[in-house]
Coordinates of C-alpha atoms and ligand atoms in Angstrom, one line a residue:
M1 CA 36.2 150.1 -32.4
S2 CA 39.6 149.2 -33.8
A3 CA 39.7 147.1 -37.0
L4 CA 41.6 144.4 -35.1
L5 CA 39.0 144.2 -32.4
F6 CA 36.3 144.1 -35.0
L7 CA 38.1 141.3 -36.8
L8 CA 38.5 139.4 -33.6
I9 CA 34.8 139.6 -32.8
L10 CA 34.0 138.5 -36.3
V11 CA 36.2 135.5 -36.1
L12 CA 34.7 134.6 -32.7
I13 CA 31.1 134.9 -34.1
V14 CA 32.0 132.7 -37.1
N15 CA 33.6 130.2 -34.8
I16 CA 30.5 130.0 -32.5
L17 CA 28.2 129.7 -35.5
S18 CA 30.3 127.0 -37.1
V19 CA 30.5 125.0 -33.9
Q20 CA 26.7 125.0 -33.6
Y21 CA 26.4 124.3 -37.3
S22 CA 28.7 121.3 -37.1
Y23 CA 26.9 119.9 -34.1
A24 CA 23.5 120.3 -35.9
Q25 CA 24.9 118.7 -39.0
K26 CA 26.6 115.7 -37.6
S27 CA 23.7 114.2 -35.6
T28 CA 21.1 111.9 -36.8
I29 CA 19.5 111.5 -33.4
S30 CA 17.7 114.5 -32.0
A31 CA 18.7 114.4 -28.4
V32 CA 20.0 112.2 -25.5
F33 CA 18.1 111.7 -22.2
V34 CA 19.7 110.1 -19.3
F35 CA 18.2 108.5 -16.1
G36 CA 19.9 106.9 -13.2
D37 CA 22.4 107.4 -10.4
S38 CA 25.7 109.2 -9.7
T39 CA 27.5 107.4 -12.5
V40 CA 25.5 109.6 -14.9
D41 CA 24.2 112.5 -12.8
T42 CA 25.7 115.7 -14.3
G43 CA 24.5 117.9 -11.5
N44 CA 20.8 117.5 -10.7
N45 CA 21.6 117.0 -7.0
D46 CA 23.0 120.5 -6.8
Y47 CA 19.4 121.7 -7.0
I48 CA 17.7 119.4 -4.5
P49 CA 18.1 119.1 -0.7
T50 CA 20.5 116.1 -0.4
I51 CA 23.9 115.4 1.0
S52 CA 24.8 113.2 -2.0
R53 CA 26.7 116.0 -3.8
G54 CA 29.9 116.5 -5.7
N55 CA 29.7 120.2 -6.4
F56 CA 32.7 121.3 -4.5
P57 CA 36.5 120.9 -5.0
P58 CA 38.3 118.6 -5.7
Y59 CA 35.3 117.3 -7.8
G60 CA 35.6 118.7 -11.3
K61 CA 39.3 119.5 -10.9
D62 CA 40.0 118.5 -14.5
F63 CA 36.6 119.7 -15.9
E64 CA 36.4 122.9 -18.0
N65 CA 37.6 125.8 -15.7
H66 CA 38.2 123.2 -13.0
E67 CA 34.5 123.7 -12.2
P68 CA 32.9 121.3 -9.7
T69 CA 29.6 120.8 -11.5
G70 CA 28.1 118.0 -9.4
R71 CA 29.6 115.3 -11.6
F72 CA 31.1 112.6 -9.4
S73 CA 34.6 112.5 -11.0
N74 CA 37.5 114.8 -11.6
G75 CA 36.2 115.5 -15.1
R76 CA 33.6 114.4 -17.6
L77 CA 31.3 111.4 -17.6
V78 CA 30.5 108.7 -20.2
T79 CA 27.3 110.6 -21.0
D80 CA 29.2 113.7 -21.8
F81 CA 31.4 111.7 -24.2
V82 CA 28.3 110.2 -25.7
V83 CA 26.6 113.5 -26.6
E84 CA 29.8 114.8 -28.0
F85 CA 30.4 111.7 -30.0
V86 CA 26.9 111.7 -31.6
G87 CA 27.4 115.4 -32.5
L88 CA 24.8 117.0 -30.2
K89 CA 26.9 119.1 -27.9
K90 CA 30.0 119.1 -25.7
N91 CA 28.5 118.0 -22.4
L92 CA 25.1 116.9 -21.1
P93 CA 23.5 119.4 -18.7
P94 CA 21.4 118.5 -15.7
Y95 CA 17.7 119.2 -16.3
L96 CA 17.3 121.0 -12.9
D97 CA 19.7 123.7 -13.9
P98 CA 17.4 126.7 -14.1
S99 CA 19.7 128.5 -16.6
L100 CA 19.1 126.1 -19.4
T101 CA 17.6 127.6 -22.6
I102 CA 15.1 125.9 -24.9
E103 CA 18.1 125.2 -27.3
D104 CA 19.9 123.4 -24.5
L105 CA 16.8 121.4 -23.6
M106 CA 16.2 120.5 -27.2
T107 CA 19.4 118.4 -27.7
G108 CA 18.9 116.5 -24.4
V109 CA 19.3 116.7 -20.7
C110 CA 20.1 114.5 -17.7
F111 CA 17.5 113.5 -15.2
A112 CA 19.7 111.3 -13.1
S113 CA 20.3 111.8 -9.4
A114 CA 23.3 110.6 -7.4
G115 CA 22.3 108.1 -4.7
A116 CA 19.4 106.8 -6.7
G117 CA 18.4 103.1 -7.3
F118 CA 15.7 101.3 -9.1
D119 CA 14.3 100.7 -5.7
P120 CA 12.5 103.9 -4.4
L121 CA 13.7 103.1 -0.9
T122 CA 17.3 103.4 -2.1
S123 CA 16.6 106.9 -3.4
Q124 CA 14.9 107.8 -0.1
I125 CA 18.0 106.7 1.8
G126 CA 20.1 108.8 -0.6
M127 CA 17.7 111.7 -0.3
C128 CA 17.5 112.0 -4.1
L129 CA 15.2 111.5 -7.0
T130 CA 13.5 108.1 -7.4
Q131 CA 13.2 106.6 -10.9
S132 CA 9.6 107.6 -11.1
Q133 CA 10.4 111.1 -10.1
Q134 CA 12.9 111.2 -12.8
L135 CA 10.3 110.0 -15.3
D136 CA 7.9 112.7 -14.0
L137 CA 10.6 115.3 -14.7
F138 CA 10.8 113.9 -18.3
K139 CA 7.0 114.4 -18.6
E140 CA 7.3 117.9 -17.3
Y141 CA 10.1 118.4 -19.9
K142 CA 7.7 117.4 -22.7
V143 CA 5.1 119.8 -21.5
K144 CA 7.6 122.6 -21.4
M145 CA 8.8 121.7 -24.9
E146 CA 5.3 121.5 -26.3
A147 CA 4.7 125.0 -25.1
A148 CA 7.9 126.2 -26.7
I149 CA 8.1 124.4 -30.0
G150 CA 4.7 122.8 -30.4
K151 CA 3.4 119.2 -30.0
E152 CA 4.4 117.9 -33.4
R153 CA 8.1 118.9 -33.1
T154 CA 8.2 117.7 -29.5
D155 CA 6.8 114.3 -30.5
D156 CA 9.3 114.1 -33.3
L157 CA 12.2 115.0 -30.9
V158 CA 11.1 112.4 -28.4
R159 CA 10.8 109.7 -31.0
R160 CA 14.2 110.3 -32.5
A161 CA 16.1 110.7 -29.2
G162 CA 18.3 108.2 -27.5
Y163 CA 17.6 107.2 -23.8
L164 CA 20.0 105.8 -21.3
L165 CA 19.3 104.2 -18.0
S166 CA 22.2 103.6 -15.5
S167 CA 21.4 102.5 -12.0
G168 CA 21.2 99.6 -9.6
T169 CA 24.5 99.6 -7.8
N170 CA 23.1 101.6 -4.8
D171 CA 20.3 99.1 -4.4
F172 CA 22.8 96.5 -3.3
S173 CA 25.5 98.5 -1.7
F174 CA 23.5 101.0 0.4
N175 CA 20.1 99.3 0.6
Y176 CA 19.9 95.5 0.5
Y177 CA 23.3 95.0 2.1
G178 CA 23.3 98.4 3.8
P179 CA 22.9 99.1 7.5
L180 CA 19.1 99.3 7.4
P181 CA 17.6 95.8 7.2
I182 CA 14.3 96.9 5.7
R183 CA 14.6 95.3 2.3
R184 CA 16.2 92.2 3.6
K185 CA 13.1 91.7 5.8
D186 CA 10.8 92.3 2.8
Y187 CA 12.8 90.0 0.5
P188 CA 14.7 87.5 2.5
T189 CA 16.6 86.0 -0.4
I190 CA 18.7 87.9 -3.0
A191 CA 16.8 86.1 -5.7
Q192 CA 13.5 87.6 -4.4
Y193 CA 15.1 91.1 -4.3
K194 CA 16.4 90.7 -7.8
Q195 CA 12.9 89.8 -9.0
F196 CA 11.6 92.9 -7.3
Q197 CA 14.3 94.9 -8.9
W198 CA 13.3 93.7 -12.3
Q199 CA 9.7 94.7 -11.7
L200 CA 10.9 98.2 -11.0
V201 CA 13.1 98.3 -14.1
E202 CA 10.2 97.0 -16.2
Q203 CA 7.9 99.6 -14.8
F204 CA 10.3 102.4 -15.6
L205 CA 11.0 101.2 -19.1
Q206 CA 7.3 100.7 -19.9
G207 CA 6.8 104.3 -18.6
L208 CA 9.5 105.5 -20.9
L209 CA 8.1 103.6 -23.9
D210 CA 4.6 105.0 -23.1
E211 CA 6.1 108.5 -23.3
G212 CA 7.3 107.8 -26.8
A213 CA 10.9 106.6 -26.4
Q214 CA 12.1 104.3 -29.1
K215 CA 15.8 103.8 -28.6
I216 CA 16.8 102.9 -25.1
G217 CA 20.1 101.7 -23.7
V218 CA 20.1 99.9 -20.4
V219 CA 23.5 100.1 -18.7
G220 CA 24.4 97.0 -16.6
L221 CA 26.1 97.0 -13.2
P222 CA 29.8 97.5 -12.7
P223 CA 31.8 94.9 -10.8
I224 CA 30.5 96.2 -7.5
G225 CA 33.0 94.1 -5.6
C226 CA 35.8 96.1 -7.1
L227 CA 34.6 99.5 -6.0
P228 CA 37.2 100.7 -3.4
A229 CA 34.6 101.4 -0.7
I230 CA 33.0 98.0 -1.2
I231 CA 36.4 96.3 -0.8
T232 CA 37.0 98.3 2.4
L233 CA 33.6 97.6 3.9
N234 CA 33.7 93.9 3.2
S235 CA 37.2 92.8 3.5
K236 CA 38.7 91.1 6.5
S237 CA 41.9 93.1 5.9
P238 CA 40.8 96.4 4.4
I239 CA 44.2 98.0 4.3
F240 CA 46.5 95.3 3.1
G241 CA 45.5 92.5 0.8
R242 CA 42.9 94.6 -1.0
E243 CA 41.0 92.4 -3.5
C244 CA 37.8 92.7 -5.3
N245 CA 34.9 91.0 -3.5
E246 CA 33.8 88.1 -5.6
T247 CA 30.4 87.7 -3.8
Y248 CA 29.5 91.2 -5.1
N249 CA 30.9 90.7 -8.5
A250 CA 29.0 87.4 -9.0
L251 CA 25.8 89.2 -7.9
A252 CA 26.5 92.0 -10.5
R253 CA 27.1 89.5 -13.2
D254 CA 23.9 87.7 -12.3
V255 CA 21.8 90.9 -12.3
N256 CA 23.4 91.9 -15.6
Q257 CA 22.4 88.6 -17.2
M258 CA 18.8 89.1 -16.0
L259 CA 18.8 92.6 -17.4
E260 CA 20.3 91.6 -20.8
T261 CA 17.7 88.9 -21.3
N262 CA 14.6 90.5 -19.8
I263 CA 14.8 93.9 -21.5
K264 CA 14.4 92.3 -24.9
T265 CA 10.9 91.1 -23.9
L266 CA 9.8 94.7 -23.5
E267 CA 10.6 95.8 -27.1
R268 CA 7.6 96.9 -29.1
P269 CA 7.2 97.3 -32.8
G270 CA 9.6 100.2 -33.8
T271 CA 11.4 100.2 -30.5
K272 CA 14.8 99.0 -29.6
I273 CA 16.2 98.3 -26.1
V274 CA 19.9 97.4 -26.0
Y275 CA 22.1 96.3 -23.1
A276 CA 25.3 98.2 -22.5
D277 CA 28.0 96.2 -20.7
I278 CA 30.2 98.2 -18.4
Y279 CA 31.3 95.3 -16.2
T280 CA 33.8 94.1 -18.8
P281 CA 35.7 97.3 -19.4
I282 CA 35.9 98.1 -15.6
I283 CA 37.0 94.6 -14.6
N284 CA 39.6 94.8 -17.4
M285 CA 40.9 98.1 -16.1
V286 CA 41.1 96.8 -12.5
E287 CA 42.7 93.5 -13.3
Q288 CA 45.0 94.6 -16.1
K289 CA 45.7 98.1 -14.9
S290 CA 49.2 98.5 -16.5
Q291 CA 47.8 97.9 -19.9
Y292 CA 46.0 101.2 -19.6
G293 CA 48.8 103.0 -17.9
F294 CA 47.1 102.7 -14.5
E295 CA 49.1 102.0 -11.3
E296 CA 46.3 101.9 -8.7
S297 CA 43.0 100.2 -9.2
H298 CA 41.9 99.3 -5.7
K299 CA 41.9 102.8 -4.2
G300 CA 40.4 106.1 -5.2
C301 CA 42.6 109.2 -5.9
C302 CA 40.8 111.4 -3.3
G303 CA 41.6 111.1 0.4
T304 CA 42.8 107.8 1.6
G305 CA 41.0 106.3 -1.4
L306 CA 39.6 103.6 0.9
I307 CA 36.1 105.0 1.7
E308 CA 35.6 108.6 0.8
A309 CA 33.0 109.8 -1.6
D310 CA 30.5 112.7 -1.6
F311 CA 31.3 115.1 1.3
G312 CA 34.0 112.6 2.4
C313 CA 36.0 113.8 -0.7
N314 CA 36.2 117.6 0.0
P315 CA 38.6 120.6 -0.2
K316 CA 40.5 119.2 2.8
S317 CA 41.2 115.8 1.3
P318 CA 44.7 115.0 0.1
L319 CA 44.9 114.0 -3.6
C320 CA 47.0 111.4 -5.4
D321 CA 49.9 112.8 -7.3
D322 CA 48.8 111.7 -10.8
V323 CA 45.1 111.1 -11.4
L324 CA 45.9 109.4 -14.7
K325 CA 47.4 106.5 -12.8
Y326 CA 44.1 105.8 -11.0
V327 CA 41.0 103.9 -12.2
F328 CA 38.9 105.4 -9.4
W329 CA 38.6 109.0 -8.5
D330 CA 36.8 108.5 -5.2
A331 CA 35.9 105.3 -3.5
F332 CA 32.9 104.7 -5.7
H333 CA 33.4 106.5 -9.0
P334 CA 35.9 106.2 -11.9
T335 CA 38.2 108.9 -12.9
E336 CA 37.6 110.8 -16.2
K337 CA 40.2 108.6 -17.8
G338 CA 38.3 105.5 -16.5
Y339 CA 35.1 106.9 -17.9
R340 CA 36.8 107.6 -21.2
I341 CA 37.9 103.9 -21.4
I342 CA 34.4 102.7 -20.6
F343 CA 33.1 105.0 -23.3
D344 CA 35.6 103.7 -25.8
S345 CA 34.4 100.2 -25.2
L346 CA 30.8 101.3 -25.8
K347 CA 31.5 103.2 -28.9
P348 CA 30.6 100.4 -31.4
L349 CA 27.3 99.9 -29.6
I350 CA 26.6 103.7 -29.7
Q351 CA 27.6 103.9 -33.3
K352 CA 25.3 101.1 -34.3
N353 CA 22.3 102.3 -32.3
L354 CA 22.5 106.1 -31.8
A355 CA 24.9 107.8 -34.3
Ligands
LIG1 C1 32.7 89.6 0.4 O1 31.7 90.3 1.1 C2 30.8 89.4 1.8 C3 29.6 90.2 2.3 O2 30.1 91.3 3.1 C4 31.6 88.7 2.9 O3 30.8 87.9 3.6 C5 32.8 88.0 2.3 O4 33.6 87.4 3.3 C6 33.6 88.9 1.4 N1 34.6 88.1 0.7 C7 35.9 88.3 0.9 C8 36.8 87.4 0.1 O5 36.4 89.2 1.5

């Protein structure tokens, strides 16, 4: 081996060690665990039989190595920025990835599944993991960790971790107001459905607390009426005069208010449950797009931008010229730049509660 090559390898090893060292040093929380839908699924749906997938181009076009990982965007998600910010690792891997090591598992994983809702029927429609299946996977995770590092260390890890829940949009867009009238029959008024939804959120959070979680963030709904596909499906003139649908936005604000108030009632001694507002940063991006350097906020970058997501946004889809000018990547999900701006707005909350 030449001296130069030896030196190069040495430099590489030192670099790798120092990266791991700096991550281990910087973090006061042990791990991050994420539950919910496509806004936070980093690729679990790649490993289950579903059509709700984003693991083909052009998804991931701006991710490391342009890899389509199953993230529903051109790049990274808010949860990736979170784990990097708190000093745990660069990106948050999906729990179902069979190649994860114990070290990967130890600093947190994602249990979310694209298409999911709080309502199990929503997840059934989306052929993905329900909230309670996601919680079951977390229980399985704990058993795995206990076998690997012992019960005491696992309990400590679980106690010192941060938990994030981000779901609910699909309950309204695909389920309650979707083509199948099942839930509208069960819960004729939206107030009744909202109440049902809260029971499900409560059940999930109680389950998480019972498993030992102490720091939980509950992410509210986005302005659903501004999602490009929702505009298209509900507007009388879906091509011209595209505007956010205020009926959906009012509903989102209403649900968010319920979440923000109600989650506090579930706190137990030593636990903290905080509400994370994503409605405000998204509506700001949509309504004041030029302030952020955006030029288009009512259409996605992929395809026509009016309706495509999942398999609708695929290798054959035309793409916008400059993704940095778009708030939305496909007709449901923000671009990496959009996610970065959402993350920036959540930073103070994360700093206060997680870092
Ligand atoms: C918003 O969506 C609802 C439900 O589809 C529809 O009844 C309403 O007309 C829409 N509003 C506008 C301004 O397009």
